[in-house]
Short mmCIF file of C-alpha atoms in Angstrom, two decimals:
data_model
loop_
_atom_site.label_atom_id
_atom_site.label_comp_id
_atom_site.label_asym_id
_atom_site.label_seq_id
_atom_site.Cartn_x
_atom_site.Cartn_y
_atom_site.Cartn_z
CA UNK Z 18 0.00 0.00 0.00
CA UNK Z 19 1.41 3.39 -1.01
CA UNK Z 20 1.97 6.23 1.46
CA UNK Z 21 -0.79 8.32 -0.12
CA UNK Z 22 -3.30 5.47 0.13
CA UNK Z 23 -2.38 4.83 3.76
CA UNK Z 24 -2.77 8.54 4.56
CA UNK Z 25 -6.20 8.63 2.88
CA UNK Z 26 -7.26 5.54 4.88
CA UNK Z 27 -6.19 7.10 8.19
CA UNK Z 28 -8.00 10.34 7.38
CA UNK Z 29 -11.23 8.44 6.68
CA UNK Z 30 -11.22 6.55 10.01
CA UNK Z 31 -12.74 9.41 12.07
CA UNK Z 32 -15.67 9.54 9.61
CA UNK Z 33 -16.60 5.89 10.05
CA UNK Z 34 -20.10 5.41 11.49
CA UNK Z 35 -21.40 2.47 13.47
CA UNK Z 36 -25.03 3.33 12.66
CA UNK Z 37 -27.09 5.18 10.12
CA UNK Z 38 -27.55 8.90 10.83
CA UNK Z 39 -31.20 9.16 9.81
CA UNK Z 40 -33.26 6.18 10.84
CA UNK Z 41 -36.79 5.04 11.60
CA UNK Z 42 -36.06 2.49 14.33
CA UNK Z 43 -34.13 2.24 17.59
CA UNK Z 44 -30.51 1.48 18.50
CA UNK Z 45 -31.07 -2.26 18.99
CA UNK Z 46 -32.48 -2.54 15.47
CA UNK Z 47 -29.44 -0.70 14.12
CA UNK Z 48 -27.17 -3.21 15.86
CA UNK Z 49 -28.92 -5.93 13.88
CA UNK Z 50 -29.34 -4.62 10.36
CA UNK Z 51 -26.42 -2.18 10.20
CA UNK Z 52 -23.59 -3.05 12.62
CA UNK Z 53 -23.99 -6.85 12.45
CA UNK Z 54 -24.37 -6.82 8.67
CA UNK Z 55 -21.13 -4.82 8.36
CA UNK Z 56 -19.30 -7.17 10.74
CA UNK Z 57 -20.46 -10.31 8.91
CA UNK Z 58 -19.68 -8.82 5.50
CA UNK Z 59 -16.20 -7.91 6.74
CA UNK Z 60 -15.70 -11.47 8.07
CA UNK Z 61 -16.82 -12.91 4.75
CA UNK Z 62 -14.47 -10.57 2.88
CA UNK Z 63 -11.56 -11.47 5.19
CA UNK Z 64 -12.05 -15.23 4.83
CA UNK Z 65 -12.63 -14.92 1.08
CA UNK Z 66 -9.40 -12.96 0.75
CA UNK Z 67 -7.58 -15.72 2.63
CA UNK Z 68 -9.03 -18.33 0.28
CA UNK Z 69 -8.42 -16.51 -3.01
CA UNK Z 70 -5.20 -14.62 -2.37
CA UNK Z 71 -3.56 -16.37 0.60
CA UNK Z 72 -3.00 -20.05 1.33
CA UNK Z 73 -5.96 -21.53 3.20
CA UNK Z 74 -4.10 -24.83 3.62
CA UNK Z 75 -0.56 -26.09 3.07
CA UNK Z 76 0.10 -29.79 2.50
CA UNK Z 77 3.40 -31.43 3.35
CA UNK Z 78 4.93 -33.35 0.43
CA UNK Z 79 8.01 -35.25 1.65
CA UNK Z 80 8.68 -37.33 -1.46
CA UNK Z 81 11.42 -36.08 -3.74
CA UNK Z 82 9.55 -36.76 -6.96
CA UNK Z 83 6.48 -34.79 -5.71
CA UNK Z 84 8.15 -31.47 -5.04
CA UNK Z 85 7.11 -30.05 -8.41
CA UNK Z 86 3.47 -30.98 -7.64
CA UNK Z 87 3.19 -28.94 -4.41
CA UNK Z 88 0.72 -26.41 -5.85
CA UNK Z 89 -1.34 -29.17 -7.44
CA UNK Z 90 -1.45 -31.13 -4.19
CA UNK Z 91 -2.65 -28.09 -2.24
CA UNK Z 92 -5.39 -27.42 -4.81
CA UNK Z 93 -6.43 -31.07 -4.88
CA UNK Z 94 -6.65 -31.38 -1.10
CA UNK Z 95 -8.59 -28.09 -0.88
CA UNK Z 96 -11.19 -29.35 -3.35
CA UNK Z 97 -11.47 -32.88 -1.90
CA UNK Z 98 -12.24 -34.33 1.50
CA UNK Z 99 -9.97 -33.81 4.48
CA UNK Z 100 -10.00 -36.02 7.55
CA UNK Z 101 -9.12 -35.48 11.19
CA UNK Z 102 -6.30 -37.44 12.75
CA UNK Z 103 -7.78 -40.58 14.35
CA UNK Z 104 -5.39 -40.40 17.32
CA UNK Z 105 -3.61 -37.12 18.04
CA UNK Z 106 -1.52 -38.75 20.80
CA UNK Z 107 -0.08 -41.27 18.33
CA UNK Z 108 0.46 -39.70 14.92
CA UNK Z 109 2.26 -42.84 13.64
CA UNK Z 110 -0.97 -44.81 13.79
CA UNK Z 111 -2.41 -45.82 10.43
CA UNK Z 112 -4.83 -42.98 9.61
CA UNK Z 113 -7.84 -44.86 8.24
CA UNK Z 114 -8.39 -48.26 6.62
CA UNK Z 115 -9.46 -47.07 3.17
CA UNK Z 116 -9.72 -49.04 -0.03
CA UNK Z 117 -8.61 -47.20 -3.13
CA UNK Z 118 -10.89 -47.19 -6.14
CA UNK Z 119 -10.86 -45.40 -9.45
CA UNK Z 120 -13.15 -42.68 -8.08
CA UNK Z 121 -11.01 -42.04 -4.99
CA UNK Z 122 -10.86 -43.49 -1.47
CA UNK Z 123 -13.78 -45.52 -0.23
CA UNK Z 124 -14.64 -46.39 3.37
CA UNK Z 125 -14.02 -50.01 4.23
CA UNK Z 126 -16.67 -49.73 6.95
CA UNK Z 127 -19.75 -47.60 6.14
CA UNK Z 128 -20.65 -47.32 9.84
CA UNK Z 129 -17.27 -45.88 10.86
CA UNK Z 130 -16.83 -42.17 11.60
CA UNK Z 131 -13.84 -40.92 9.64
CA UNK Z 132 -13.95 -37.35 10.93
CA UNK Z 133 -14.46 -35.59 7.61
CA UNK Z 134 -13.75 -31.83 7.48
CA UNK Z 135 -15.79 -29.98 4.86
CA UNK Z 136 -17.34 -26.77 6.29
CA UNK Z 137 -14.41 -24.40 5.65
CA UNK Z 138 -14.98 -24.37 1.88
CA UNK Z 139 -18.42 -22.77 2.28
CA UNK Z 140 -17.80 -20.45 5.20
CA UNK Z 141 -17.56 -17.30 3.04
CA UNK Z 142 -21.01 -17.94 1.60
CA UNK Z 143 -22.40 -18.62 5.09
CA UNK Z 144 -21.18 -15.22 6.33
CA UNK Z 145 -22.92 -13.41 3.49
CA UNK Z 146 -26.11 -15.46 3.97
CA UNK Z 147 -26.07 -14.49 7.65
CA UNK Z 148 -25.62 -10.83 6.71
CA UNK Z 149 -28.66 -11.02 4.42
CA UNK Z 150 -30.79 -12.63 7.15
CA UNK Z 151 -29.91 -9.81 9.55
CA UNK Z 152 -30.85 -7.24 6.91
CA UNK Z 153 -34.12 -8.88 5.86
CA UNK Z 154 -36.33 -7.66 8.77
CA UNK Z 155 -35.18 -4.07 8.11
CA UNK Z 156 -36.19 -4.41 4.45
CA UNK Z 157 -39.64 -5.65 5.52
CA UNK Z 158 -39.96 -2.73 7.96
CA UNK Z 159 -39.06 -0.30 5.20
CA UNK Z 160 -41.87 -1.69 3.04
CA UNK Z 161 -44.31 -1.43 5.96
CA UNK Z 162 -43.34 2.21 6.47
CA UNK Z 163 -43.88 2.98 2.82
CA UNK Z 164 -47.27 1.30 2.89
CA UNK Z 165 -48.38 3.33 5.92
CA UNK Z 166 -47.12 6.61 4.40
CA UNK Z 167 -45.42 7.91 7.56
CA UNK Z 168 -42.04 8.99 6.09
CA UNK Z 169 -40.46 8.79 9.54
CA UNK Z 170 -36.93 9.07 8.16
CA UNK Z 171 -37.68 12.40 6.53
CA UNK Z 172 -39.29 13.66 9.73
CA UNK Z 173 -36.19 12.66 11.71
CA UNK Z 174 -33.98 14.39 9.15
CA UNK Z 175 -36.00 17.61 9.32
CA UNK Z 176 -35.85 17.73 13.14
CA UNK Z 177 -32.13 16.94 13.22
CA UNK Z 178 -31.20 19.59 10.65
CA UNK Z 179 -32.94 22.52 12.35
CA UNK Z 180 -31.82 21.97 15.97
CA UNK Z 181 -29.83 25.23 16.06
CA UNK Z 182 -31.90 27.21 13.55
CA UNK Z 183 -33.58 30.51 14.55
CA UNK Z 184 -36.86 30.22 16.43
CA UNK Z 185 -38.96 31.37 13.47
CA UNK Z 186 -37.54 28.67 11.23
CA UNK Z 187 -37.91 26.00 13.93
CA UNK Z 188 -41.53 26.99 14.53
CA UNK Z 189 -42.23 26.76 10.81
CA UNK Z 190 -40.69 23.28 10.63
CA UNK Z 191 -42.56 22.04 13.71
CA UNK Z 192 -45.81 23.43 12.32
CA UNK Z 193 -45.25 21.50 9.09
CA UNK Z 194 -44.50 18.29 11.00
CA UNK Z 195 -47.53 18.67 13.29
CA UNK Z 196 -49.73 19.35 10.29
CA UNK Z 197 -48.41 16.33 8.43
CA UNK Z 198 -48.85 14.10 11.47
CA UNK Z 199 -52.48 15.22 11.84
CA UNK Z 200 -53.22 14.47 8.18
CA UNK Z 201 -51.60 11.06 8.49
CA UNK Z 202 -53.58 10.29 11.64
CA UNK Z 203 -56.84 11.19 9.90
CA UNK Z 204 -56.04 8.89 7.01
CA UNK Z 205 -54.71 6.17 9.30
CA UNK Z 206 -57.90 6.01 11.37
CA UNK Z 207 -60.28 6.09 8.40
CA UNK Z 208 -62.27 2.85 8.85
CA UNK Z 209 -62.87 0.07 6.38
CA UNK Z 210 -66.33 -0.22 4.82
CA UNK Z 211 -67.41 -3.08 7.14
CA UNK Z 212 -66.52 -0.93 10.16
CA UNK Z 213 -69.15 1.67 9.26
CA UNK Z 214 -71.95 -0.59 10.50
CA UNK Z 215 -72.96 -0.85 14.14
CA UNK Z 216 -71.23 -4.20 14.48
CA UNK Z 217 -68.20 -2.82 12.67
CA UNK Z 218 -67.87 0.01 15.17
CA UNK Z 219 -67.70 -2.48 18.04
CA UNK Z 220 -65.18 -4.53 16.07
CA UNK Z 221 -63.10 -1.39 15.49
CA UNK Z 222 -63.01 -0.62 19.22
CA UNK Z 223 -61.91 -4.17 19.97
CA UNK Z 224 -59.15 -3.91 17.38
CA UNK Z 225 -58.12 -0.59 18.82
CA UNK Z 226 -57.80 -1.78 22.41
CA UNK Z 227 -56.47 -5.25 21.58
CA UNK Z 228 -53.96 -3.79 19.11
CA UNK Z 229 -54.72 -6.38 16.44
CA UNK Z 230 -53.18 -5.55 13.08
CA UNK Z 231 -55.52 -6.18 10.15
CA UNK Z 232 -54.53 -3.30 7.91
CA UNK Z 233 -53.42 0.30 7.68
CA UNK Z 234 -56.78 1.74 8.78
CA UNK Z 235 -57.05 0.35 12.30
CA UNK Z 236 -54.83 2.95 13.97
CA UNK Z 237 -52.63 0.09 15.23
CA UNK Z 238 -50.97 -1.03 12.02
CA UNK Z 239 -47.57 0.64 12.35
CA UNK Z 240 -47.06 -0.11 16.05
CA UNK Z 241 -48.12 -3.73 15.57
CA UNK Z 242 -45.87 -4.24 12.58
CA UNK Z 243 -42.94 -2.81 14.51
CA UNK Z 244 -43.46 -5.46 17.20
CA UNK Z 245 -43.57 -8.09 14.45
CA UNK Z 246 -40.26 -6.79 13.10
CA UNK Z 247 -38.81 -6.84 16.63
CA UNK Z 248 -39.86 -10.48 16.92
CA UNK Z 249 -38.25 -11.26 13.54
CA UNK Z 250 -34.97 -9.79 14.78
CA UNK Z 251 -35.23 -11.92 17.91
CA UNK Z 252 -36.16 -15.05 15.96
CA UNK Z 253 -33.31 -14.47 13.51
CA UNK Z 254 -30.70 -14.35 16.29
CA UNK Z 255 -31.92 -17.64 17.74
CA UNK Z 256 -31.97 -19.18 14.26
CA UNK Z 257 -28.32 -18.17 13.75
CA UNK Z 258 -27.30 -20.57 16.54
CA UNK Z 259 -29.29 -23.36 14.87
CA UNK Z 260 -27.90 -22.56 11.40
CA UNK Z 261 -24.30 -22.54 12.60
CA UNK Z 262 -24.85 -25.73 14.63
CA UNK Z 263 -25.99 -27.48 11.48
CA UNK Z 264 -23.28 -25.96 9.30
CA UNK Z 265 -20.35 -26.56 11.67
CA UNK Z 266 -21.70 -29.97 12.74
CA UNK Z 267 -21.52 -29.32 16.50
CA UNK Z 268 -23.69 -27.61 19.11
CA UNK Z 269 -22.89 -23.94 18.56
CA UNK Z 270 -24.98 -22.93 21.59
CA UNK Z 271 -22.18 -24.24 23.85
CA UNK Z 272 -19.26 -23.14 21.69
CA UNK Z 273 -18.41 -19.87 23.48
CA UNK Z 274 -17.83 -21.31 26.99
CA UNK Z 275 -16.16 -24.43 25.54
CA UNK Z 276 -13.73 -22.35 23.47
CA UNK Z 277 -12.87 -20.10 26.43
CA UNK Z 278 -12.31 -23.16 28.63
CA UNK Z 279 -10.07 -24.80 26.03
CA UNK Z 280 -8.08 -21.60 25.56
CA UNK Z 281 -7.57 -21.29 29.34
CA UNK Z 282 -6.11 -24.82 29.32
CA UNK Z 283 -3.74 -23.88 26.51
CA UNK Z 284 -5.51 -25.86 23.79
CA UNK Z 285 -7.44 -24.96 20.68
CA UNK Z 286 -10.93 -26.28 20.09
CA UNK Z 287 -11.22 -29.65 18.33
CA UNK Z 288 -14.10 -28.36 16.20
CA UNK Z 289 -11.61 -26.33 14.14
CA UNK Z 290 -8.71 -28.75 13.54
CA UNK Z 291 -5.52 -27.09 12.39
CA UNK Z 292 -4.04 -30.30 10.96
CA UNK Z 293 -5.86 -32.66 8.62
CA UNK Z 294 -5.22 -35.65 6.40
CA UNK Z 295 -5.72 -35.76 2.64
CA UNK Z 296 -5.80 -38.99 0.62
CA UNK Z 297 -3.92 -38.43 -2.63
CA UNK Z 298 -3.81 -40.89 -5.50
CA UNK Z 299 -0.97 -41.11 -7.99
CA UNK Z 300 -0.47 -43.90 -10.55
CA UNK Z 301 -2.95 -46.11 -8.77
CA UNK Z 302 -1.23 -45.75 -5.41
CA UNK Z 303 -2.89 -44.01 -2.47
CA UNK Z 304 -0.91 -41.77 -0.15
CA UNK Z 305 -1.88 -39.99 3.07
CA UNK Z 306 -0.70 -36.39 3.13
CA UNK Z 307 -0.66 -34.09 6.15
CA UNK Z 308 -2.17 -30.63 5.57
CA UNK Z 309 -2.13 -27.55 7.78
CA UNK Z 310 -5.48 -25.72 7.81
CA UNK Z 311 -4.27 -22.20 8.52
CA UNK Z 312 -7.73 -20.85 7.63
CA UNK Z 313 -9.18 -22.64 10.67
CA UNK Z 314 -7.04 -20.52 12.98
CA UNK Z 315 -8.90 -17.46 11.66
CA UNK Z 316 -12.30 -19.16 11.70
CA UNK Z 317 -11.90 -20.28 15.31
CA UNK Z 318 -11.38 -16.67 16.44
CA UNK Z 319 -14.16 -15.29 14.22
CA UNK Z 320 -16.76 -17.79 15.44
CA UNK Z 321 -15.84 -17.20 19.09
CA UNK Z 322 -16.35 -13.45 18.59
CA UNK Z 323 -19.60 -14.10 16.72
CA UNK Z 324 -20.88 -16.33 19.54
CA UNK Z 325 -20.47 -13.59 22.15
CA UNK Z 326 -21.89 -10.98 19.75
CA UNK Z 327 -24.99 -13.11 19.08
CA UNK Z 328 -25.47 -13.66 22.80
CA UNK Z 329 -25.20 -9.90 23.35
CA UNK Z 330 -27.76 -9.25 20.59
CA UNK Z 331 -30.09 -11.94 21.93
CA UNK Z 332 -30.11 -10.38 25.39
CA UNK Z 333 -30.63 -6.82 24.15
CA UNK Z 334 -33.34 -7.83 21.68
CA UNK Z 335 -35.31 -9.72 24.35
CA UNK Z 336 -35.24 -6.66 26.60
CA UNK Z 337 -36.12 -4.32 23.72
CA UNK Z 338 -39.02 -6.51 22.55
CA UNK Z 339 -40.52 -6.65 26.05
CA UNK Z 340 -40.12 -2.88 26.54
CA UNK Z 341 -41.75 -1.99 23.22
CA UNK Z 342 -44.60 -4.43 23.86
CA UNK Z 343 -45.34 -2.81 27.22
CA UNK Z 344 -45.08 0.67 25.72
CA UNK Z 345 -47.56 -0.22 23.01
CA UNK Z 346 -50.09 -2.17 25.07
CA UNK Z 347 -50.20 -0.02 28.21
CA UNK Z 348 -52.04 3.26 27.66
CA UNK Z 349 -50.68 4.79 30.87
CA UNK Z 350 -47.12 4.45 29.56
CA UNK Z 351 -48.14 6.41 26.46
CA UNK Z 352 -49.77 9.10 28.58
CA UNK Z 353 -46.66 9.39 30.75
CA UNK Z 354 -44.49 9.63 27.65
CA UNK Z 355 -46.52 12.55 26.26
CA UNK Z 356 -46.70 14.17 29.72
CA UNK Z 357 -42.93 14.25 29.88
CA UNK Z 358 -42.61 16.51 26.82
CA UNK Z 359 -45.68 18.66 27.35
CA UNK Z 360 -44.53 19.65 30.85
CA UNK Z 361 -41.02 20.71 29.77
CA UNK Z 362 -41.96 24.00 28.13
CA UNK Z 363 -44.51 25.05 30.77
CA UNK Z 364 -42.99 27.58 33.20
CA UNK Z 365 -44.39 25.82 36.28
CA UNK Z 366 -43.99 22.33 34.84
CA UNK Z 367 -47.73 21.73 34.92
CA UNK Z 368 -49.62 19.82 32.25
CA UNK Z 369 -51.80 21.73 29.78
CA UNK Z 370 -55.53 21.12 29.62
CA UNK Z 371 -58.58 22.86 28.23
CA UNK Z 372 -61.93 21.69 29.56
CA UNK Z 373 -62.41 18.07 28.61
CA UNK Z 374 -59.39 18.15 26.36
CA UNK Z 375 -56.89 16.42 28.64
CA UNK Z 376 -53.72 14.47 28.01
CA UNK Z 377 -55.66 11.21 28.21
CA UNK Z 378 -58.09 12.23 25.46
CA UNK Z 379 -55.17 13.63 23.44
CA UNK Z 380 -53.34 10.31 23.58
CA UNK Z 381 -56.32 7.97 23.21
CA UNK Z 382 -58.60 9.84 20.80
CA UNK Z 383 -56.15 11.88 18.74
CA UNK Z 384 -52.75 10.15 18.63
CA UNK Z 385 -53.72 6.54 19.20
CA UNK Z 386 -51.18 3.73 19.22
CA UNK Z 387 -49.62 4.67 15.90
CA UNK Z 388 -49.37 8.38 16.68
CA UNK Z 389 -47.60 7.74 19.99
CA UNK Z 390 -45.37 5.21 18.26
CA UNK Z 391 -44.24 7.77 15.67
CA UNK Z 392 -43.44 10.23 18.46
CA UNK Z 393 -41.46 7.55 20.29
CA UNK Z 394 -39.37 6.80 17.21
CA UNK Z 395 -38.73 10.52 16.72
CA UNK Z 396 -37.70 10.89 20.37
CA UNK Z 397 -35.33 7.92 20.04
CA UNK Z 398 -33.54 9.52 17.10
CA UNK Z 399 -33.61 13.22 18.09
CA UNK Z 400 -33.28 15.18 21.36
CA UNK Z 401 -35.63 16.13 24.19
CA UNK Z 402 -35.61 19.86 23.41
CA UNK Z 403 -36.82 19.34 19.84
CA UNK Z 404 -39.36 16.74 20.95
CA UNK Z 405 -40.81 19.09 23.61
CA UNK Z 406 -41.42 21.74 20.94
CA UNK Z 407 -42.84 19.23 18.44
CA UNK Z 408 -45.24 17.63 20.95
CA UNK Z 409 -46.40 21.11 21.99
CA UNK Z 410 -47.21 21.95 18.36
CA UNK Z 411 -49.04 18.63 17.96
CA UNK Z 412 -51.03 19.42 21.15
CA UNK Z 413 -52.03 22.82 19.75
CA UNK Z 414 -53.13 21.14 16.51
CA UNK Z 415 -55.22 18.79 18.62
CA UNK Z 416 -56.98 21.74 20.36
CA UNK Z 417 -57.73 23.28 16.95
CA UNK Z 418 -58.85 19.91 15.60
CA UNK Z 419 -61.26 19.34 18.50
CA UNK Z 420 -62.67 22.85 18.23
CA UNK Z 421 -63.53 22.24 14.57
CA UNK Z 422 -65.22 18.98 15.47
CA UNK Z 423 -67.29 20.65 18.21
CA UNK Z 424 -68.56 23.28 15.76
CA UNK Z 425 -69.64 20.61 13.31
CA UNK Z 426 -71.25 18.54 16.07
CA UNK Z 427 -73.68 21.38 16.73
CA UNK Z 428 -74.97 20.88 13.18
CA UNK Z 429 -74.65 17.13 12.74
CA UNK Z 430 -74.78 15.68 16.24
CA UNK Z 431 -72.17 13.96 18.42
CA UNK Z 432 -69.48 11.72 17.03
CA UNK Z 433 -67.21 9.17 18.55
CA UNK Z 434 -63.46 9.50 19.00
CA UNK Z 435 -62.83 8.50 15.38
CA UNK Z 436 -65.22 11.10 13.92
CA UNK Z 437 -67.88 8.60 12.88
CA UNK Z 438 -71.62 9.29 13.07
CA UNK Z 439 -74.41 7.13 11.68
CA UNK Z 440 -72.00 5.11 9.58
CA UNK Z 441 -70.41 8.16 7.95
CA UNK Z 442 -66.77 9.21 7.99
CA UNK Z 443 -66.04 12.65 9.42
CA UNK Z 444 -65.27 15.10 6.64
CA UNK Z 445 -62.17 17.03 7.62
CA UNK Z 446 -61.21 20.38 6.19
CA UNK Z 447 -58.46 19.95 3.61
CA UNK Z 448 -55.06 21.17 4.82
CA UNK Z 449 -52.32 22.13 2.47
CA UNK Z 450 -49.60 19.45 2.47
CA UNK Z 451 -46.32 21.28 2.13
CA UNK Z 452 -42.94 19.63 2.36
CA UNK Z 453 -43.51 15.99 3.15
CA UNK Z 454 -45.35 14.87 0.05
#
């Protein structure tokens, strides 16, 4: 590597990011679909480089007339089966009783275990398959976001960019966001046709309080789908242990403690043998050749690190899934969340209210599960000062929204919390949609 290239690499190190700047999920999700994907892709690239450029194995040819065939022997033994030593304490023991045929060595006893070593040839592909599986739930979540029309990423970007802008510009941005959120909430709670009947209204209330996801018009769609994505992340981590157990042909669940114990005793783990046997045929004669699997020294370290990383992800994802489930299902948690930001900008720290328009009605009737969820995602990816201003603007939109409904109720009669009367959908005044469309 030239001096200029090295200098450019060193200058780019401070700009490396361990997560995406603008996001529509939380930190645990980023550890899955961004950090873990990068780590697995790097591991796959490192092992692939060792296979293609370096020497993944080196076979010992001690016969004088074979010296010119060293490269061929290495290639042959890499492409064919390798076997573990049957007795590491006595390397002079006859390796395996094999009968030589035209197609290669054949087992003299089909029931015998000859300790074949095959996994290392496919390990690069496995790393990239793992990386794809960690990315897949994020791709599904992106499609769910697009279907719901929230554009959370753009909202996060707008809030992040104007943190230190003048007050007039910040107020304008918060007004746009509050307006967009209100429009989205109106569309999101517009009921299906079957919900316009009397029975449908009861079904809608059940769906609302049970948080069952049956589509984008229930007011629970986005929050429910996020829990589904959280579960997919959790399921994927557990499946990684099963996939690697099948691929490596040993119980990967126990590999971390076993590897640490073996290392403390000054040994390497038997699951990644560093020396193997290759059966090479030449002119009808079979020969056992000893090969050093230098690639297994790298794989042993990588899979130990991956075991502890997967355990770390599994623990964090379990905690995150439980926390988000409680946040979504328990209304009081949502009320407390909104209270936190509405009380920040009040001089005496008290909560705003206007007649019957309280925080409870604001959370239950106006925001709903999906509205509170969007605010939670924004708070996770921004700061408390910006969120206090945004929630205050959303609260003021709610007061204006309720006032308009009260005026119309004098003419058309009372409506429920979703603006439905006699099977009709509440007709809202059109609001100009500015920057987010």
